[in-house]
Amino acid sequence: MIWCPRCEQGWVVKCRVVGTEETFGICEECDTVWAAEEPSSRPPFTILDEYMEKFGKAPLWSNLERLEKGTETAS
Ligand SMILES: [Zn+2]
């Protein structure tokens, strides 16, 4: 996983929007989304609210499927 280059407080985890094939990276702390590109500290940033709007879904983690483990289970 990649340490968030924006907030430097959390990990960027790979997720999928439930019910779609869209995968993206999201920071567990600041909810910044990187859809296609590698996480970068340079703007523009996409936040989860805007990203989920495209799919007509609420910006909730329950609408996301984690494709890799979070920090709590990482070894
Ligand atoms: Zn972050």
PDB file of N, CA, C and O and ligand atoms in Angstrom:
ATOM      1  N   MET A   1       0.838  -1.198   0.000  1.00  0.00           N
ATOM      2  CA  MET A   1       0.000   0.000   0.000  1.00  0.00           C
ATOM      3  C   MET A   1       0.869   1.243   0.000  1.00  0.00           C
ATOM      4  O   MET A   1       2.042   1.179   0.333  1.00  0.00           O
ATOM      5  N   ILE A   2       0.241   2.330  -0.358  1.00  0.00           N
ATOM      6  CA  ILE A   2       0.958   3.599  -0.467  1.00  0.00           C
ATOM      7  C   ILE A   2       0.532   4.523   0.666  1.00  0.00           C
ATOM      8  O   ILE A   2      -0.660   4.644   0.957  1.00  0.00           O
ATOM      9  N   TRP A   3       1.474   5.118   1.310  1.00  0.00           N
ATOM     10  CA  TRP A   3       1.200   6.097   2.359  1.00  0.00           C
ATOM     11  C   TRP A   3       0.664   7.353   1.693  1.00  0.00           C
ATOM     12  O   TRP A   3       1.222   7.797   0.689  1.00  0.00           O
ATOM     13  N   CYS A   4      -0.440   7.871   2.202  1.00  0.00           N
ATOM     14  CA  CYS A   4      -1.098   8.993   1.544  1.00  0.00           C
ATOM     15  C   CYS A   4      -0.159  10.192   1.389  1.00  0.00           C
ATOM     16  O   CYS A   4       0.349  10.723   2.368  1.00  0.00           O
ATOM     17  N   PRO A   5       0.066  10.614   0.126  1.00  0.00           N
ATOM     18  CA  PRO A   5       0.972  11.738  -0.106  1.00  0.00           C
ATOM     19  C   PRO A   5       0.317  13.085   0.187  1.00  0.00           C
ATOM     20  O   PRO A   5       0.989  14.102   0.195  1.00  0.00           O
ATOM     21  N   ARG A   6      -0.998  13.055   0.409  1.00  0.00           N
ATOM     22  CA  ARG A   6      -1.689  14.325   0.647  1.00  0.00           C
ATOM     23  C   ARG A   6      -1.713  14.672   2.129  1.00  0.00           C
ATOM     24  O   ARG A   6      -1.253  15.732   2.530  1.00  0.00           O
ATOM     25  N   CYS A   7      -2.287  13.776   2.951  1.00  0.00           N
ATOM     26  CA  CYS A   7      -2.417  14.110   4.374  1.00  0.00           C
ATOM     27  C   CYS A   7      -1.281  13.511   5.203  1.00  0.00           C
ATOM     28  O   CYS A   7      -1.040  13.944   6.322  1.00  0.00           O
ATOM     29  N   GLU A   8      -0.608  12.489   4.649  1.00  0.00           N
ATOM     30  CA  GLU A   8       0.474  11.806   5.355  1.00  0.00           C
ATOM     31  C   GLU A   8       0.026  11.267   6.710  1.00  0.00           C
ATOM     32  O   GLU A   8       0.782  11.228   7.677  1.00  0.00           O
ATOM     33  N   GLN A   9      -1.261  10.846   6.765  1.00  0.00           N
ATOM     34  CA  GLN A   9      -1.840  10.328   8.016  1.00  0.00           C
ATOM     35  C   GLN A   9      -2.395   8.921   7.853  1.00  0.00           C
ATOM     36  O   GLN A   9      -2.864   8.329   8.821  1.00  0.00           O
ATOM     37  N   GLY A  10      -2.476   8.436   6.614  1.00  0.00           N
ATOM     38  CA  GLY A  10      -3.126   7.138   6.430  1.00  0.00           C
ATOM     39  C   GLY A  10      -2.676   6.444   5.158  1.00  0.00           C
ATOM     40  O   GLY A  10      -1.915   6.994   4.363  1.00  0.00           O
ATOM     41  N   TRP A  11      -3.178   5.236   4.972  1.00  0.00           N
ATOM     42  CA  TRP A  11      -2.835   4.430   3.813  1.00  0.00           C
ATOM     43  C   TRP A  11      -3.840   4.638   2.687  1.00  0.00           C
ATOM     44  O   TRP A  11      -5.021   4.823   2.942  1.00  0.00           O
ATOM     45  N   VAL A  12      -3.337   4.547   1.469  1.00  0.00           N
ATOM     46  CA  VAL A  12      -4.214   4.545   0.297  1.00  0.00           C
ATOM     47  C   VAL A  12      -4.533   3.078   0.003  1.00  0.00           C
ATOM     48  O   VAL A  12      -3.642   2.299  -0.326  1.00  0.00           O
ATOM     49  N   VAL A  13      -5.808   2.709   0.175  1.00  0.00           N
ATOM     50  CA  VAL A  13      -6.206   1.317  -0.034  1.00  0.00           C
ATOM     51  C   VAL A  13      -6.967   1.196  -1.355  1.00  0.00           C
ATOM     52  O   VAL A  13      -7.657   2.121  -1.780  1.00  0.00           O
ATOM     53  N   LYS A  14      -6.833   0.035  -1.979  1.00  0.00           N
ATOM     54  CA  LYS A  14      -7.518  -0.195  -3.244  1.00  0.00           C
ATOM     55  C   LYS A  14      -8.940  -0.660  -2.954  1.00  0.00           C
ATOM     56  O   LYS A  14      -9.148  -1.573  -2.157  1.00  0.00           O
ATOM     57  N   CYS A  15      -9.899  -0.023  -3.596  1.00  0.00           N
ATOM     58  CA  CYS A  15     -11.305  -0.352  -3.382  1.00  0.00           C
ATOM     59  C   CYS A  15     -12.032  -0.438  -4.713  1.00  0.00           C
ATOM     60  O   CYS A  15     -11.535   0.006  -5.739  1.00  0.00           O
ATOM     61  N   ARG A  16     -13.245  -0.992  -4.637  1.00  0.00           N
ATOM     62  CA  ARG A  16     -14.132  -1.018  -5.792  1.00  0.00           C
ATOM     63  C   ARG A  16     -15.466  -0.450  -5.349  1.00  0.00           C
ATOM     64  O   ARG A  16     -15.897  -0.668  -4.220  1.00  0.00           O
ATOM     65  N   VAL A  17     -16.113   0.283  -6.260  1.00  0.00           N
ATOM     66  CA  VAL A  17     -17.466   0.756  -5.980  1.00  0.00           C
ATOM     67  C   VAL A  17     -18.381  -0.457  -6.099  1.00  0.00           C
ATOM     68  O   VAL A  17     -18.394  -1.132  -7.132  1.00  0.00           O
ATOM     69  N   VAL A  18     -19.127  -0.755  -5.029  1.00  0.00           N
ATOM     70  CA  VAL A  18     -19.998  -1.925  -5.008  1.00  0.00           C
ATOM     71  C   VAL A  18     -20.973  -1.883  -6.192  1.00  0.00           C
ATOM     72  O   VAL A  18     -21.580  -0.851  -6.469  1.00  0.00           O
ATOM     73  N   GLY A  19     -21.049  -2.990  -6.925  1.00  0.00           N
ATOM     74  CA  GLY A  19     -21.970  -3.092  -8.047  1.00  0.00           C
ATOM     75  C   GLY A  19     -21.397  -2.576  -9.361  1.00  0.00           C
ATOM     76  O   GLY A  19     -22.092  -2.539 -10.369  1.00  0.00           O
ATOM     77  N   THR A  20     -20.132  -2.153  -9.349  1.00  0.00           N
ATOM     78  CA  THR A  20     -19.497  -1.664 -10.578  1.00  0.00           C
ATOM     79  C   THR A  20     -18.133  -2.333 -10.732  1.00  0.00           C
ATOM     80  O   THR A  20     -17.696  -3.078  -9.859  1.00  0.00           O
ATOM     81  N   GLU A  21     -17.479  -2.028 -11.855  1.00  0.00           N
ATOM     82  CA  GLU A  21     -16.124  -2.535 -12.068  1.00  0.00           C
ATOM     83  C   GLU A  21     -15.092  -1.450 -11.789  1.00  0.00           C
ATOM     84  O   GLU A  21     -13.918  -1.611 -12.092  1.00  0.00           O
ATOM     85  N   GLU A  22     -15.546  -0.336 -11.228  1.00  0.00           N
ATOM     86  CA  GLU A  22     -14.654   0.799 -10.995  1.00  0.00           C
ATOM     87  C   GLU A  22     -13.761   0.554  -9.783  1.00  0.00           C
ATOM     88  O   GLU A  22     -14.261   0.358  -8.674  1.00  0.00           O
ATOM     89  N   THR A  23     -12.466   0.558 -10.002  1.00  0.00           N
ATOM     90  CA  THR A  23     -11.545   0.434  -8.884  1.00  0.00           C
ATOM     91  C   THR A  23     -10.748   1.723  -8.748  1.00  0.00           C
ATOM     92  O   THR A  23     -10.534   2.448  -9.720  1.00  0.00           O
ATOM     93  N   PHE A  24     -10.342   2.002  -7.543  1.00  0.00           N
ATOM     94  CA  PHE A  24      -9.632   3.250  -7.281  1.00  0.00           C
ATOM     95  C   PHE A  24      -8.890   3.119  -5.967  1.00  0.00           C
ATOM     96  O   PHE A  24      -9.130   2.196  -5.180  1.00  0.00           O
ATOM     97  N   GLY A  25      -7.996   4.053  -5.725  1.00  0.00           N
ATOM     98  CA  GLY A  25      -7.303   4.103  -4.449  1.00  0.00           C
ATOM     99  C   GLY A  25      -7.925   5.197  -3.601  1.00  0.00           C
ATOM    100  O   GLY A  25      -8.283   6.248  -4.118  1.00  0.00           O
ATOM    101  N   ILE A  26      -8.068   4.921  -2.314  1.00  0.00           N
ATOM    102  CA  ILE A  26      -8.626   5.945  -1.427  1.00  0.00           C
ATOM    103  C   ILE A  26      -7.855   5.957  -0.120  1.00  0.00           C
ATOM    104  O   ILE A  26      -7.497   4.906   0.420  1.00  0.00           O
ATOM    105  N   CYS A  27      -7.614   7.163   0.387  1.00  0.00           N
ATOM    106  CA  CYS A  27      -6.940   7.305   1.673  1.00  0.00           C
ATOM    107  C   CYS A  27      -7.939   7.033   2.799  1.00  0.00           C
ATOM    108  O   CYS A  27      -9.040   7.587   2.804  1.00  0.00           O
ATOM    109  N   GLU A  28      -7.546   6.188   3.734  1.00  0.00           N
ATOM    110  CA  GLU A  28      -8.421   5.844   4.855  1.00  0.00           C
ATOM    111  C   GLU A  28      -8.667   7.034   5.775  1.00  0.00           C
ATOM    112  O   GLU A  28      -9.630   7.045   6.519  1.00  0.00           O
ATOM    113  N   GLU A  29      -7.794   7.999   5.751  1.00  0.00           N
ATOM    114  CA  GLU A  29      -7.905   9.130   6.668  1.00  0.00           C
ATOM    115  C   GLU A  29      -8.611  10.339   6.068  1.00  0.00           C
ATOM    116  O   GLU A  29      -9.513  10.896   6.667  1.00  0.00           O
ATOM    117  N   CYS A  30      -8.181  10.760   4.880  1.00  0.00           N
ATOM    118  CA  CYS A  30      -8.710  12.015   4.343  1.00  0.00           C
ATOM    119  C   CYS A  30      -9.710  11.811   3.209  1.00  0.00           C
ATOM    120  O   CYS A  30     -10.236  12.782   2.668  1.00  0.00           O
ATOM    121  N   ASP A  31      -9.991  10.523   2.839  1.00  0.00           N
ATOM    122  CA  ASP A  31     -10.999  10.217   1.814  1.00  0.00           C
ATOM    123  C   ASP A  31     -10.673  10.806   0.442  1.00  0.00           C
ATOM    124  O   ASP A  31     -11.557  11.047  -0.357  1.00  0.00           O
ATOM    125  N   THR A  32      -9.393  11.035   0.181  1.00  0.00           N
ATOM    126  CA  THR A  32      -9.003  11.461  -1.161  1.00  0.00           C
ATOM    127  C   THR A  32      -8.971  10.239  -2.066  1.00  0.00           C
ATOM    128  O   THR A  32      -8.483   9.178  -1.683  1.00  0.00           O
ATOM    129  N   VAL A  33      -9.517  10.396  -3.273  1.00  0.00           N
ATOM    130  CA  VAL A  33      -9.614   9.311  -4.251  1.00  0.00           C
ATOM    131  C   VAL A  33      -8.640   9.555  -5.400  1.00  0.00           C
ATOM    132  O   VAL A  33      -8.533  10.674  -5.895  1.00  0.00           O
ATOM    133  N   TRP A  34      -7.943   8.499  -5.792  1.00  0.00           N
ATOM    134  CA  TRP A  34      -7.158   8.530  -7.028  1.00  0.00           C
ATOM    135  C   TRP A  34      -7.692   7.407  -7.906  1.00  0.00           C
ATOM    136  O   TRP A  34      -7.483   6.219  -7.619  1.00  0.00           O
ATOM    137  N   ALA A  35      -8.410   7.781  -8.949  1.00  0.00           N
ATOM    138  CA  ALA A  35      -9.119   6.773  -9.741  1.00  0.00           C
ATOM    139  C   ALA A  35      -8.201   6.071 -10.729  1.00  0.00           C
ATOM    140  O   ALA A  35      -8.118   4.850 -10.743  1.00  0.00           O
ATOM    141  N   ALA A  36      -7.526   6.818 -11.558  1.00  0.00           N
ATOM    142  CA  ALA A  36      -6.740   6.198 -12.625  1.00  0.00           C
ATOM    143  C   ALA A  36      -5.247   6.331 -12.352  1.00  0.00           C
ATOM    144  O   ALA A  36      -4.476   5.415 -12.587  1.00  0.00           O
ATOM    145  N   GLU A  37      -4.871   7.459 -11.826  1.00  0.00           N
ATOM    146  CA  GLU A  37      -3.466   7.779 -11.697  1.00  0.00           C
ATOM    147  C   GLU A  37      -2.897   7.287 -10.362  1.00  0.00           C
ATOM    148  O   GLU A  37      -3.631   6.969  -9.438  1.00  0.00           O
ATOM    149  N   GLU A  38      -1.597   7.240 -10.284  1.00  0.00           N
ATOM    150  CA  GLU A  38      -0.928   6.892  -9.039  1.00  0.00           C
ATOM    151  C   GLU A  38      -1.137   8.030  -8.042  1.00  0.00           C
ATOM    152  O   GLU A  38      -1.189   9.189  -8.427  1.00  0.00           O
ATOM    153  N   PRO A  39      -1.262   7.672  -6.753  1.00  0.00           N
ATOM    154  CA  PRO A  39      -1.397   8.725  -5.744  1.00  0.00           C
ATOM    155  C   PRO A  39      -0.265   9.734  -5.845  1.00  0.00           C
ATOM    156  O   PRO A  39       0.895   9.367  -5.993  1.00  0.00           O
ATOM    157  N   SER A  40      -0.641  10.997  -5.806  1.00  0.00           N
ATOM    158  CA  SER A  40       0.314  12.067  -5.964  1.00  0.00           C
ATOM    159  C   SER A  40      -0.031  13.174  -4.972  1.00  0.00           C
ATOM    160  O   SER A  40      -1.188  13.313  -4.574  1.00  0.00           O
ATOM    161  N   SER A  41       0.951  13.930  -4.583  1.00  0.00           N
ATOM    162  CA  SER A  41       0.704  15.015  -3.641  1.00  0.00           C
ATOM    163  C   SER A  41       0.254  16.285  -4.348  1.00  0.00           C
ATOM    164  O   SER A  41      -0.006  17.294  -3.733  1.00  0.00           O
ATOM    165  N   ARG A  42       0.164  16.217  -5.675  1.00  0.00           N
ATOM    166  CA  ARG A  42      -0.214  17.409  -6.427  1.00  0.00           C
ATOM    167  C   ARG A  42      -1.707  17.439  -6.722  1.00  0.00           C
ATOM    168  O   ARG A  42      -2.278  16.423  -7.108  1.00  0.00           O
ATOM    169  N   PRO A  43      -2.330  18.591  -6.594  1.00  0.00           N
ATOM    170  CA  PRO A  43      -3.722  18.730  -6.978  1.00  0.00           C
ATOM    171  C   PRO A  43      -3.854  18.621  -8.490  1.00  0.00           C
ATOM    172  O   PRO A  43      -2.839  18.728  -9.186  1.00  0.00           O
ATOM    173  N   PRO A  44      -5.068  18.487  -9.050  1.00  0.00           N
ATOM    174  CA  PRO A  44      -6.343  18.503  -8.321  1.00  0.00           C
ATOM    175  C   PRO A  44      -6.608  17.173  -7.616  1.00  0.00           C
ATOM    176  O   PRO A  44      -6.243  16.120  -8.127  1.00  0.00           O
ATOM    177  N   PHE A  45      -7.252  17.255  -6.469  1.00  0.00           N
ATOM    178  CA  PHE A  45      -7.638  16.069  -5.742  1.00  0.00           C
ATOM    179  C   PHE A  45      -9.123  15.798  -5.954  1.00  0.00           C
ATOM    180  O   PHE A  45      -9.911  16.723  -6.097  1.00  0.00           O
ATOM    181  N   THR A  46      -9.455  14.527  -5.951  1.00  0.00           N
ATOM    182  CA  THR A  46     -10.860  14.131  -5.969  1.00  0.00           C
ATOM    183  C   THR A  46     -11.169  13.597  -4.574  1.00  0.00           C
ATOM    184  O   THR A  46     -10.387  12.827  -4.032  1.00  0.00           O
ATOM    185  N   ILE A  47     -12.283  14.020  -4.023  1.00  0.00           N
ATOM    186  CA  ILE A  47     -12.667  13.441  -2.735  1.00  0.00           C
ATOM    187  C   ILE A  47     -13.817  12.473  -2.937  1.00  0.00           C
ATOM    188  O   ILE A  47     -14.500  12.489  -3.962  1.00  0.00           O
ATOM    189  N   LEU A  48     -14.000  11.621  -1.962  1.00  0.00           N
ATOM    190  CA  LEU A  48     -14.969  10.536  -2.095  1.00  0.00           C
ATOM    191  C   LEU A  48     -16.365  11.047  -2.442  1.00  0.00           C
ATOM    192  O   LEU A  48     -17.051  10.444  -3.268  1.00  0.00           O
ATOM    193  N   ASP A  49     -16.783  12.147  -1.849  1.00  0.00           N
ATOM    194  CA  ASP A  49     -18.117  12.699  -2.128  1.00  0.00           C
ATOM    195  C   ASP A  49     -18.349  12.919  -3.620  1.00  0.00           C
ATOM    196  O   ASP A  49     -19.354  12.499  -4.179  1.00  0.00           O
ATOM    197  N   GLU A  50     -17.369  13.587  -4.269  1.00  0.00           N
ATOM    198  CA  GLU A  50     -17.507  13.880  -5.693  1.00  0.00           C
ATOM    199  C   GLU A  50     -17.442  12.608  -6.522  1.00  0.00           C
ATOM    200  O   GLU A  50     -18.159  12.453  -7.506  1.00  0.00           O
ATOM    201  N   TYR A  51     -16.540  11.730  -6.124  1.00  0.00           N
ATOM    202  CA  TYR A  51     -16.350  10.507  -6.884  1.00  0.00           C
ATOM    203  C   TYR A  51     -17.619   9.657  -6.869  1.00  0.00           C
ATOM    204  O   TYR A  51     -18.058   9.169  -7.910  1.00  0.00           O
ATOM    205  N   MET A  52     -18.221   9.495  -5.701  1.00  0.00           N
ATOM    206  CA  MET A  52     -19.406   8.644  -5.580  1.00  0.00           C
ATOM    207  C   MET A  52     -20.626   9.268  -6.246  1.00  0.00           C
ATOM    208  O   MET A  52     -21.542   8.567  -6.660  1.00  0.00           O
ATOM    209  N   GLU A  53     -20.617  10.580  -6.369  1.00  0.00           N
ATOM    210  CA  GLU A  53     -21.716  11.271  -7.049  1.00  0.00           C
ATOM    211  C   GLU A  53     -21.886  10.777  -8.485  1.00  0.00           C
ATOM    212  O   GLU A  53     -22.996  10.670  -8.988  1.00  0.00           O
ATOM    213  N   LYS A  54     -20.775  10.460  -9.132  1.00  0.00           N
ATOM    214  CA  LYS A  54     -20.813   9.956 -10.506  1.00  0.00           C
ATOM    215  C   LYS A  54     -21.623   8.675 -10.621  1.00  0.00           C
ATOM    216  O   LYS A  54     -22.158   8.350 -11.665  1.00  0.00           O
ATOM    217  N   PHE A  55     -21.657   7.926  -9.517  1.00  0.00           N
ATOM    218  CA  PHE A  55     -22.355   6.637  -9.527  1.00  0.00           C
ATOM    219  C   PHE A  55     -23.721   6.742  -8.857  1.00  0.00           C
ATOM    220  O   PHE A  55     -24.433   5.757  -8.729  1.00  0.00           O
ATOM    221  N   GLY A  56     -24.066   7.948  -8.415  1.00  0.00           N
ATOM    222  CA  GLY A  56     -25.342   8.148  -7.746  1.00  0.00           C
ATOM    223  C   GLY A  56     -25.423   7.438  -6.407  1.00  0.00           C
ATOM    224  O   GLY A  56     -26.489   7.037  -5.963  1.00  0.00           O
ATOM    225  N   LYS A  57     -24.267   7.291  -5.770  1.00  0.00           N
ATOM    226  CA  LYS A  57     -24.222   6.599  -4.479  1.00  0.00           C
ATOM    227  C   LYS A  57     -23.753   7.543  -3.385  1.00  0.00           C
ATOM    228  O   LYS A  57     -23.042   8.506  -3.650  1.00  0.00           O
ATOM    229  N   ALA A  58     -24.140   7.226  -2.158  1.00  0.00           N
ATOM    230  CA  ALA A  58     -23.694   8.019  -1.024  1.00  0.00           C
ATOM    231  C   ALA A  58     -22.210   7.733  -0.764  1.00  0.00           C
ATOM    232  O   ALA A  58     -21.742   6.621  -1.000  1.00  0.00           O
ATOM    233  N   PRO A  59     -21.479   8.747  -0.314  1.00  0.00           N
ATOM    234  CA  PRO A  59     -20.046   8.592  -0.077  1.00  0.00           C
ATOM    235  C   PRO A  59     -19.743   7.841   1.219  1.00  0.00           C
ATOM    236  O   PRO A  59     -19.133   8.382   2.135  1.00  0.00           O
ATOM    237  N   LEU A  60     -20.194   6.620   1.290  1.00  0.00           N
ATOM    238  CA  LEU A  60     -20.027   5.813   2.500  1.00  0.00           C
ATOM    239  C   LEU A  60     -19.106   4.639   2.215  1.00  0.00           C
ATOM    240  O   LEU A  60     -19.143   4.064   1.130  1.00  0.00           O
ATOM    241  N   TRP A  61     -18.332   4.268   3.237  1.00  0.00           N
ATOM    242  CA  TRP A  61     -17.443   3.119   3.067  1.00  0.00           C
ATOM    243  C   TRP A  61     -18.241   1.841   2.834  1.00  0.00           C
ATOM    244  O   TRP A  61     -17.734   0.888   2.262  1.00  0.00           O
ATOM    245  N   SER A  62     -19.514   1.832   3.253  1.00  0.00           N
ATOM    246  CA  SER A  62     -20.338   0.637   3.030  1.00  0.00           C
ATOM    247  C   SER A  62     -20.686   0.464   1.552  1.00  0.00           C
ATOM    248  O   SER A  62     -21.116  -0.602   1.139  1.00  0.00           O
ATOM    249  N   ASN A  63     -20.489   1.508   0.736  1.00  0.00           N
ATOM    250  CA  ASN A  63     -20.695   1.397  -0.704  1.00  0.00           C
ATOM    251  C   ASN A  63     -19.406   1.014  -1.427  1.00  0.00           C
ATOM    252  O   ASN A  63     -19.376   0.968  -2.646  1.00  0.00           O
ATOM    253  N   LEU A  64     -18.360   0.779  -0.644  1.00  0.00           N
ATOM    254  CA  LEU A  64     -17.069   0.411  -1.216  1.00  0.00           C
ATOM    255  C   LEU A  64     -16.716  -1.000  -0.789  1.00  0.00           C
ATOM    256  O   LEU A  64     -17.034  -1.422   0.318  1.00  0.00           O
ATOM    257  N   GLU A  65     -16.054  -1.687  -1.696  1.00  0.00           N
ATOM    258  CA  GLU A  65     -15.553  -3.018  -1.373  1.00  0.00           C
ATOM    259  C   GLU A  65     -14.034  -2.936  -1.341  1.00  0.00           C
ATOM    260  O   GLU A  65     -13.400  -2.569  -2.334  1.00  0.00           O
ATOM    261  N   ARG A  66     -13.464  -3.264  -0.211  1.00  0.00           N
ATOM    262  CA  ARG A  66     -12.004  -3.216  -0.087  1.00  0.00           C
ATOM    263  C   ARG A  66     -11.357  -4.370  -0.835  1.00  0.00           C
ATOM    264  O   ARG A  66     -11.717  -5.516  -0.627  1.00  0.00           O
ATOM    265  N   LEU A  67     -10.391  -4.048  -1.668  1.00  0.00           N
ATOM    266  CA  LEU A  67      -9.683  -5.094  -2.413  1.00  0.00           C
ATOM    267  C   LEU A  67      -8.376  -5.465  -1.739  1.00  0.00           C
ATOM    268  O   LEU A  67      -7.727  -6.418  -2.122  1.00  0.00           O
ATOM    269  N   GLU A  68      -7.997  -4.720  -0.742  1.00  0.00           N
ATOM    270  CA  GLU A  68      -6.833  -5.127   0.055  1.00  0.00           C
ATOM    271  C   GLU A  68      -7.095  -4.784   1.508  1.00  0.00           C
ATOM    272  O   GLU A  68      -7.982  -4.003   1.830  1.00  0.00           O
ATOM    273  N   LYS A  69      -6.342  -5.426   2.367  1.00  0.00           N
ATOM    274  CA  LYS A  69      -6.555  -5.285   3.795  1.00  0.00           C
ATOM    275  C   LYS A  69      -6.211  -3.879   4.269  1.00  0.00           C
ATOM    276  O   LYS A  69      -5.323  -3.244   3.724  1.00  0.00           O
ATOM    277  N   GLY A  70      -6.900  -3.461   5.305  1.00  0.00           N
ATOM    278  CA  GLY A  70      -6.577  -2.182   5.925  1.00  0.00           C
ATOM    279  C   GLY A  70      -5.395  -2.325   6.857  1.00  0.00           C
ATOM    280  O   GLY A  70      -4.832  -3.406   6.999  1.00  0.00           O
ATOM    281  N   THR A  71      -5.058  -1.244   7.488  1.00  0.00           N
ATOM    282  CA  THR A  71      -3.876  -1.218   8.349  1.00  0.00           C
ATOM    283  C   THR A  71      -4.007  -2.126   9.555  1.00  0.00           C
ATOM    284  O   THR A  71      -3.022  -2.659  10.055  1.00  0.00           O
ATOM    285  N   GLU A  72      -5.240  -2.316  10.012  1.00  0.00           N
ATOM    286  CA  GLU A  72      -5.428  -3.086  11.250  1.00  0.00           C
ATOM    287  C   GLU A  72      -5.065  -4.559  11.108  1.00  0.00           C
ATOM    288  O   GLU A  72      -4.744  -5.216  12.083  1.00  0.00           O
ATOM    289  N   THR A  73      -5.100  -5.063   9.866  1.00  0.00           N
ATOM    290  CA  THR A  73      -4.776  -6.475   9.677  1.00  0.00           C
ATOM    291  C   THR A  73      -3.488  -6.673   8.875  1.00  0.00           C
ATOM    292  O   THR A  73      -3.106  -7.794   8.593  1.00  0.00           O
ATOM    293  N   ALA A  74      -2.839  -5.591   8.509  1.00  0.00           N
ATOM    294  CA  ALA A  74      -1.610  -5.693   7.739  1.00  0.00           C
ATOM    295  C   ALA A  74      -0.509  -6.291   8.619  1.00  0.00           C
ATOM    296  O   ALA A  74      -0.433  -6.012   9.808  1.00  0.00           O
ATOM    297  N   SER A  75       0.312  -7.109   8.022  1.00  0.00           N
ATOM    298  CA  SER A  75       1.379  -7.727   8.817  1.00  0.00           C
ATOM    299  C   SER A  75       2.694  -7.013   8.568  1.00  0.00           C
ATOM    300  O   SER A  75       2.870  -6.371   7.554  1.00  0.00           O
TER     301      SER A  75
HETATM  302 ZN    ZN B   1      -4.865  11.054   3.181  1.00  0.00          ZN
END
